[in-house]
Amino acid sequence: MKNVSKYTRGYFMPPVPCMKWTQKDHIEKAPIWCSVDLRDGNQSLIVPMSLEEKVAFFQYLCKLGFKEIEVGFPAASETEYTFLRTLIEQDLIPDDVTVQVLTQSREHIIKKTFDALKGAKQAIVHLYNSTSVAQREQVFRKSKEEIIDIAVSGAKMLKEQAAVTPGNFRFEYSPESFTGTEMEFALDICNQVLDVWQPDENSKVIINLPVTVQVSMPHVYASQVEYMSENLNYRENVILSLHPHNDRGCGVADSEMGLLAGGDRIEGTLFGNGERTGNVDIVTLALNMYAQGVDPQLDFENMPEVVEMYEKYTGMHVYERQPYGGQLVFAAFSGSHQDAIAKGMKWRDEKACEHWTVPYLMIDPKDIGREYDGDVIRINSQSGKGGIGYLLERKFGLDLPKKMREDFGYLVKGVSDHQHKELMPEEIHEIFMKNYVNIEQPLSLIKYHFDPNNELHAKIQMKYQDKVMELSGDGNGQFDAVNNAIQMGLNLSYNSLVYQEHALEIGSKSRAAAYVGFTDNENGKTYWGAGIHTDIMKASIKALVSAVNKMILDKTHR
């Protein structure tokens, strides 16, 4: 690749060898977990959560067993401030849960932070300032001494405000951009903060070592953690916390190695949500421990619900191959895999095995609320949309949207029920093609083009009930322009349009499939159509026309 010489290793190894952690082969106990879904996770969302969503998500995190939850940066905005006040004033924080808030080392921000915390039974106040070479030189343009002064003055202000604010407060300090900081300097600044706070057995403090940007391999971070762990002042009264981000895709590895190296606590999010590539995925990290016989002290026994709640509150999607949580992570599409799993389950029954050793399955799916069906999928009137959709995708390369699978599933089950027989894959494919794909009556596409001077203006020639029509429309994209032209030209009214497309990987690789669904504003019914063509735009338009035709025919036949 070009320009490789412009990149360098932006990290610092400890001044002495720190590799004792390599002598350990597993994590012996669960760390202290701190969810940062409501702060780090929320600030990374395209549309941040509303107050009601944040409250509901907070309550769900408590249900999962989190005892420390970072709820935001209350001095940053009125929304953040109001959220914290709502939790306190409505008594929504369980007695065994500690909320955590973030603050910069600035007097007015610290004062507002403590003002927001009034009435909290217990809270962690998290102070941070950036310490890396890049941040010191490029952003702050300050010397090491000036950076230390920011941290120390902030530590003093926290102590002063805690003394005059009712409540039980604990302190946390993060040398932000720790991984790009010289280790001797990181140790110095942390120790100077600790000298201000002077933790003891009854008032322990947290030193958090964030992988603000992942700039090294995981073993480097582990060595950095071990160096800090072995050289921090007041170590017996310091909780050493890790906050790995995932820029290199090594968030879980950083965390696991960091725990071996002396880490006591993890800050992360469900499914790794967070800025850029995200934070460490607590679900993966916790269930990795579980898979090795360590109780993670978090309740992930109903993983489908965890996924549902996460997607509901964040608007994010849990990837189908996401460890433990993805819909397909326990699905064995290979016949040999299915055979091995079935034989492994039979072995367990015969031998009454104490330990889980089934081939291809790290853990028993039932332990996290998932099921595994080792039988070959066969479709009849009792079949579900998932099996029908899977069959279409696996055998014919058709990956239908979730709601379209449901619509098609009901149709297939109705056909099977009416015919009183099992349907073969080719029959299911035929039903789909006949009822959804490239439907051309009563409306059909003749031709279309986009204005060369305005690619977002579509002109379409269509045939409707033997009459040729010239339609035109504008949109925020070419497909949107076509959609608007059809709606306006035919005086149709629908909303909630869903669009999805992909290349057909089975059969002809030169073809594309598109799916369109929308809800009729008049009767509230949802109509689906599909288009298959060598040109993706034509496939998309054919899908839209197919859905429109289904709506028109449905109204005509009523």
Coordinates of C-alpha atoms in Angstrom, one line a residue, residues 154-544:
G154 CA -8.7 19.0 39.3
A155 CA -8.0 16.3 42.0
K156 CA -7.9 19.0 44.7
M157 CA -11.2 20.6 43.4
L158 CA -12.9 17.2 43.6
K159 CA -11.8 16.8 47.1
E160 CA -12.9 20.3 48.1
Q161 CA -16.4 19.9 46.5
A162 CA -16.9 16.5 48.0
A163 CA -16.3 17.9 51.4
V164 CA -19.1 20.5 51.1
T165 CA -21.6 18.4 49.2
P166 CA -23.8 15.9 51.0
G167 CA -23.3 12.3 49.8
N168 CA -20.8 9.4 49.5
F169 CA -18.4 10.2 46.8
R170 CA -15.6 8.1 45.3
F171 CA -13.0 9.5 42.9
E172 CA -11.6 8.2 39.6
Y173 CA -8.8 9.6 37.5
S174 CA -8.1 8.8 33.8
P175 CA -4.9 9.9 32.0
E176 CA -6.8 10.1 28.7
S177 CA -4.9 8.8 25.7
F178 CA -2.9 6.7 28.1
T179 CA -1.7 4.3 25.4
G180 CA 0.1 7.1 23.6
T181 CA 1.8 8.4 26.8
E182 CA 5.3 7.7 28.0
M183 CA 4.9 5.2 30.8
E184 CA 7.0 7.1 33.3
F185 CA 5.0 10.2 32.8
A186 CA 1.7 8.3 33.0
L187 CA 2.9 6.8 36.3
D188 CA 4.0 10.2 37.6
I189 CA 0.8 12.0 36.9
C190 CA -1.3 9.2 38.4
N191 CA 0.8 9.1 41.5
Q192 CA 0.6 12.9 42.0
V193 CA -3.2 12.7 41.8
L194 CA -3.1 9.8 44.3
D195 CA -1.0 11.9 46.6
V196 CA -3.8 14.5 46.6
W197 CA -6.5 11.9 47.3
Q198 CA -4.5 9.7 49.7
P199 CA -6.7 6.7 49.4
D200 CA -7.1 4.2 52.3
E201 CA -8.9 1.0 53.0
N202 CA -12.2 2.8 53.6
S203 CA -11.9 5.2 50.7
K204 CA -10.4 3.5 47.8
V205 CA -10.0 5.4 44.5
I206 CA -10.0 4.3 40.8
I207 CA -7.1 4.8 38.4
N208 CA -8.5 4.2 34.9
L209 CA -6.1 3.4 32.0
P210 CA -8.1 4.1 28.9
V211 CA -7.1 2.7 25.5
T212 CA -8.5 6.0 24.1
V213 CA -7.1 5.0 20.7
Q214 CA -5.8 1.5 20.1
V215 CA -2.3 2.0 18.8
S216 CA -0.6 -1.2 19.7
M217 CA -0.9 -5.0 19.9
P218 CA -2.7 -6.3 23.0
H219 CA 0.4 -7.6 24.7
V220 CA 1.9 -4.0 24.7
Y221 CA -1.2 -2.7 26.6
A222 CA -0.9 -5.6 29.1
S223 CA 2.7 -4.7 29.7
Q224 CA 1.7 -1.1 30.3
V225 CA -1.0 -2.2 32.7
E226 CA 1.4 -4.4 34.6
Y227 CA 4.0 -1.6 34.9
M228 CA 1.3 0.8 36.3
S229 CA -0.1 -1.9 38.6
E230 CA 3.3 -2.7 40.1
N231 CA 4.4 0.9 40.6
L232 CA 1.4 2.9 41.6
N233 CA 1.4 4.5 45.1
Y234 CA -1.2 3.2 47.5
R235 CA -1.7 0.2 45.2
E236 CA -3.6 -1.8 47.8
N237 CA -6.2 1.0 48.0
V238 CA -6.3 1.6 44.2
I239 CA -8.8 -0.1 41.9
L240 CA -7.1 -0.4 38.6
S241 CA -9.6 0.1 35.8
L242 CA -9.4 -0.6 32.1
H243 CA -11.3 1.2 29.4
P244 CA -10.3 -0.3 26.0
H245 CA -11.6 1.1 22.7
N246 CA -11.5 -1.1 19.6
D247 CA -9.8 0.7 16.8
R248 CA -7.6 -2.3 15.9
G249 CA -10.4 -4.8 16.7
C250 CA -8.6 -5.9 19.8
G251 CA -10.8 -4.5 22.6
V252 CA -11.6 -7.9 24.1
A253 CA -7.9 -9.1 23.8
D254 CA -6.7 -5.8 25.5
S255 CA -9.2 -6.4 28.3
E256 CA -8.4 -10.0 28.9
M257 CA -4.7 -9.5 28.8
G258 CA -5.0 -6.3 30.9
L259 CA -6.9 -8.2 33.6
L260 CA -4.2 -10.8 33.7
A261 CA -1.7 -7.9 34.1
G262 CA -3.4 -6.5 37.2
G263 CA -6.6 -4.8 36.1
D264 CA -9.5 -5.0 38.6
R265 CA -12.3 -3.3 36.7
I266 CA -13.6 -2.9 33.2
E267 CA -15.4 0.0 31.6
G268 CA -17.3 -1.0 28.4
T269 CA -20.6 -1.3 26.7
L270 CA -23.1 -4.0 25.6
F271 CA -22.0 -5.3 22.2
G272 CA -19.1 -2.8 22.0
N273 CA -21.1 0.3 21.1
G274 CA -19.0 3.5 21.2
E275 CA -17.1 6.1 19.2
R276 CA -15.3 5.0 16.0
T277 CA -15.1 1.2 16.2
G278 CA -16.5 1.2 19.8
N279 CA -15.6 0.2 23.3
V280 CA -14.8 -3.3 24.5
D281 CA -17.9 -5.6 24.2
I282 CA -18.9 -6.5 27.7
V283 CA -21.2 -9.3 26.5
T284 CA -18.3 -11.1 24.7
L285 CA -15.9 -10.5 27.5
A286 CA -18.2 -11.7 30.2
L287 CA -19.4 -14.8 28.3
N288 CA -15.8 -15.7 27.4
M289 CA -15.2 -16.0 31.1
Y290 CA -18.4 -17.9 31.5
A291 CA -17.2 -20.4 28.8
Q292 CA -14.2 -21.1 30.9
G293 CA -16.1 -21.7 34.1
V294 CA -15.9 -18.2 35.6
D295 CA -19.2 -16.6 36.8
P296 CA -19.2 -13.1 35.2
Q297 CA -21.6 -11.8 37.8
L298 CA -23.8 -10.4 35.0
D299 CA -27.1 -11.9 33.9
F300 CA -27.0 -12.8 30.2
E301 CA -29.3 -15.8 30.5
N302 CA -31.8 -14.3 28.1
M303 CA -29.6 -13.1 25.2
P304 CA -32.5 -12.5 22.7
E305 CA -33.9 -10.0 25.2
V306 CA -30.6 -8.4 25.7
V307 CA -30.3 -7.9 21.9
E308 CA -33.8 -6.7 21.7
M309 CA -33.4 -4.1 24.4
Y310 CA -30.1 -2.9 23.1
E311 CA -31.4 -2.4 19.6
K312 CA -34.6 -0.8 21.0
Y313 CA -32.8 1.9 23.1
T314 CA -29.7 2.6 20.8
G315 CA -31.2 2.1 17.4
M316 CA -28.1 0.1 16.6
H317 CA -28.1 -3.4 15.0
V318 CA -26.4 -6.5 16.5
Y319 CA -24.5 -8.1 13.7
E320 CA -25.7 -11.6 12.9
R321 CA -22.2 -13.0 13.6
Q322 CA -21.6 -10.9 16.7
P323 CA -20.2 -13.3 19.3
Y324 CA -22.9 -14.8 21.6
G325 CA -25.6 -12.3 20.6
G326 CA -25.8 -12.6 16.9
Q327 CA -28.8 -14.5 15.4
L328 CA -26.6 -16.9 13.5
V329 CA -23.8 -17.6 16.0
F330 CA -25.2 -21.0 17.0
A331 CA -26.5 -21.9 13.5
A332 CA -24.7 -24.8 11.7
F333 CA -25.4 -24.5 8.0
S334 CA -22.9 -27.2 7.1
G335 CA -24.3 -30.8 7.1
S336 CA -21.1 -32.1 8.7
H337 CA -21.4 -29.5 11.5
Q338 CA -25.0 -30.4 12.1
D339 CA -24.0 -34.1 12.3
A340 CA -21.2 -33.5 14.7
I341 CA -23.4 -31.4 17.0
A342 CA -26.2 -34.0 17.0
K343 CA -23.7 -36.7 17.9
G344 CA -22.2 -34.6 20.6
M345 CA -25.6 -34.0 22.1
K346 CA -26.3 -37.7 22.0
W347 CA -22.9 -38.4 23.7
R348 CA -23.9 -36.0 26.5
D349 CA -27.2 -37.9 27.1
E350 CA -25.5 -41.3 27.0
K351 CA -22.5 -40.3 29.3
A352 CA -24.3 -37.8 31.6
C353 CA -21.4 -35.5 31.0
E354 CA -20.6 -32.9 33.7
H355 CA -18.7 -30.5 31.4
W356 CA -19.8 -29.1 28.1
T357 CA -17.7 -30.4 25.2
V358 CA -20.1 -30.4 22.3
P359 CA -18.3 -29.9 18.9
Y360 CA -18.6 -26.5 17.4
L361 CA -20.5 -25.0 20.3
M362 CA -18.4 -23.1 22.9
I363 CA -21.4 -22.9 25.3
D364 CA -24.8 -24.5 25.5
P365 CA -27.1 -22.1 23.6
K366 CA -29.8 -22.8 26.1
D367 CA -27.8 -21.2 28.9
I368 CA -28.2 -17.8 27.3
G369 CA -31.8 -18.4 26.1
R370 CA -31.0 -19.6 22.6
E371 CA -32.1 -22.9 20.9
Y372 CA -30.3 -25.1 18.4
D373 CA -32.3 -27.2 16.0
G374 CA -30.0 -29.9 14.6
D375 CA -32.6 -31.1 12.0
V376 CA -32.6 -30.2 8.4
I377 CA -35.1 -27.4 7.8
R378 CA -38.3 -28.7 6.4
I379 CA -41.3 -26.5 5.6
N380 CA -44.9 -27.2 6.4
S381 CA -47.8 -25.3 7.9
Q382 CA -46.1 -25.3 11.3
S383 CA -42.9 -23.7 10.0
G384 CA -41.7 -20.3 11.0
K385 CA -40.6 -17.3 9.0
G386 CA -37.0 -17.8 10.1
G387 CA -36.7 -21.3 8.6
I388 CA -38.5 -20.2 5.4
G389 CA -36.3 -17.1 5.1
Y390 CA -33.1 -19.1 5.8
L391 CA -34.0 -21.6 3.1
L392 CA -34.5 -18.9 0.5
E393 CA -31.2 -17.3 1.4
R394 CA -29.2 -20.5 1.6
K395 CA -30.5 -22.3 -1.4
F396 CA -31.5 -19.4 -3.7
G397 CA -29.4 -16.4 -2.4
L398 CA -32.5 -14.4 -1.5
D399 CA -31.9 -12.4 1.7
L400 CA -35.4 -11.0 2.6
P401 CA -35.8 -8.1 5.1
K402 CA -37.1 -9.3 8.5
K403 CA -40.6 -8.1 8.1
M404 CA -40.9 -9.4 4.6
R405 CA -39.9 -12.8 5.8
E406 CA -42.8 -12.7 8.2
D407 CA -45.2 -11.7 5.3
F408 CA -43.9 -14.4 3.1
G409 CA -43.9 -16.9 5.9
Y410 CA -47.6 -16.5 6.5
L411 CA -48.2 -17.0 2.7
V412 CA -46.1 -20.2 2.6
K413 CA -47.7 -21.6 5.7
G414 CA -51.2 -20.9 4.2
V415 CA -50.3 -22.8 1.0
S416 CA -48.9 -25.7 3.0
D417 CA -52.0 -25.8 5.3
H418 CA -54.3 -25.7 2.3
Q419 CA -52.5 -28.4 0.4
H420 CA -51.9 -30.5 3.6
K421 CA -48.4 -31.3 2.7
E422 CA -44.7 -30.5 3.2
L423 CA -43.4 -28.0 0.6
M424 CA -40.1 -28.6 -1.1
P425 CA -37.5 -25.8 -1.5
E426 CA -38.3 -25.4 -5.2
E427 CA -42.0 -25.0 -4.5
I428 CA -41.3 -22.3 -1.9
H429 CA -39.1 -20.5 -4.4
E430 CA -41.8 -20.7 -7.0
I431 CA -44.4 -19.2 -4.5
F432 CA -42.0 -16.3 -3.9
M433 CA -41.3 -15.6 -7.5
K434 CA -45.0 -15.7 -8.4
N435 CA -46.3 -13.5 -5.6
Y436 CA -43.5 -11.0 -5.1
V437 CA -41.0 -10.7 -8.0
N438 CA -41.3 -8.5 -11.0
I439 CA -45.0 -8.1 -10.9
E440 CA -46.1 -6.1 -14.0
Q441 CA -49.9 -5.9 -13.7
P442 CA -51.7 -3.5 -13.7
L443 CA -48.7 -1.2 -13.6
S444 CA -45.5 -1.9 -15.6
L445 CA -42.3 -0.1 -16.2
I446 CA -41.4 0.9 -19.8
K447 CA -38.3 3.0 -19.3
Y448 CA -36.8 5.5 -17.0
H449 CA -33.9 8.0 -16.9
F450 CA -32.4 10.7 -14.7
D451 CA -31.9 14.3 -15.8
P452 CA -28.2 14.6 -16.8
N453 CA -28.2 18.1 -15.2
N454 CA -29.9 16.9 -12.1
E455 CA -29.4 13.2 -11.2
L456 CA -32.0 13.4 -8.5
H457 CA -34.8 14.2 -11.0
A458 CA -36.4 11.0 -12.4
K459 CA -38.5 10.7 -15.6
I460 CA -40.4 7.5 -15.9
Q461 CA -42.6 6.0 -18.7
M462 CA -45.0 3.5 -17.4
K463 CA -48.0 1.6 -18.6
Y464 CA -51.1 1.5 -16.4
Q465 CA -54.3 -0.3 -17.5
D466 CA -53.1 -0.1 -21.2
K467 CA -52.5 3.6 -20.9
V468 CA -48.9 5.0 -21.2
M469 CA -48.1 7.6 -18.5
E470 CA -45.2 10.0 -18.2
L471 CA -44.2 10.6 -14.6
S472 CA -41.5 12.7 -13.0
G473 CA -40.3 13.4 -9.5
D474 CA -37.4 14.6 -7.4
G475 CA -35.9 13.1 -4.3
N476 CA -32.9 12.9 -2.0
G477 CA -31.6 10.0 -4.0
Q478 CA -32.4 8.4 -7.4
F479 CA -34.6 5.7 -5.9
D480 CA -36.4 8.3 -3.8
A481 CA -37.0 10.4 -6.9
V482 CA -38.6 7.4 -8.7
N483 CA -40.7 6.6 -5.6
N484 CA -41.9 10.2 -5.4
A485 CA -42.7 10.2 -9.1
I486 CA -44.9 7.0 -8.8
Q487 CA -46.7 8.3 -5.7
M488 CA -47.5 11.7 -7.2
G489 CA -48.3 10.4 -10.7
L490 CA -50.7 7.7 -9.5
N491 CA -52.0 9.7 -6.5
L492 CA -50.9 7.0 -4.0
S493 CA -50.3 7.5 -0.3
Y494 CA -48.0 5.3 1.7
N495 CA -45.1 5.6 4.2
S496 CA -42.5 3.8 6.2
L497 CA -40.8 2.6 3.1
V498 CA -38.2 -0.2 3.6
Y499 CA -35.6 -0.8 1.0
Q500 CA -32.9 -3.5 0.8
E501 CA -30.8 -4.9 -2.0
H502 CA -27.9 -7.3 -2.6
A503 CA -26.1 -9.2 -5.3
L504 CA -27.5 -12.7 -6.0
E505 CA -24.7 -14.9 -5.0
I506 CA -26.5 -18.1 -6.0
G507 CA -27.3 -18.7 -9.6
S508 CA -26.3 -15.8 -11.8
K509 CA -23.7 -13.6 -10.0
S510 CA -24.4 -10.8 -12.4
R511 CA -28.0 -10.3 -11.1
A512 CA -29.2 -8.3 -8.2
A513 CA -32.2 -8.6 -5.9
A514 CA -34.1 -5.7 -4.3
Y515 CA -36.9 -5.6 -1.8
V516 CA -39.4 -2.8 -1.1
G517 CA -42.1 -2.6 1.5
F518 CA -44.4 0.2 2.6
T519 CA -47.5 0.9 4.6
D520 CA -50.7 2.1 3.0
N521 CA -51.8 5.3 4.7
E522 CA -55.4 4.5 3.9
N523 CA -55.8 1.0 5.4
G524 CA -52.5 0.5 7.4
K525 CA -51.6 -2.6 5.5
T526 CA -48.0 -3.3 4.5
Y527 CA -47.2 -4.5 1.0
W528 CA -44.0 -6.1 -0.2
G529 CA -42.4 -6.5 -3.6
A530 CA -39.2 -7.8 -5.0
G531 CA -37.2 -7.1 -8.2
I532 CA -34.5 -9.2 -9.8
H533 CA -32.5 -7.8 -12.7
T534 CA -28.9 -7.4 -13.9
D535 CA -29.2 -3.6 -13.2
I536 CA -29.6 -2.8 -9.5
M537 CA -31.6 0.4 -10.2
K538 CA -34.0 -1.5 -12.5
A539 CA -34.3 -4.3 -9.9
S540 CA -35.1 -1.6 -7.3
I541 CA -37.8 0.0 -9.4
K542 CA -39.3 -3.4 -10.3
A543 CA -39.5 -4.2 -6.6
L544 CA -41.3 -0.9 -5.9

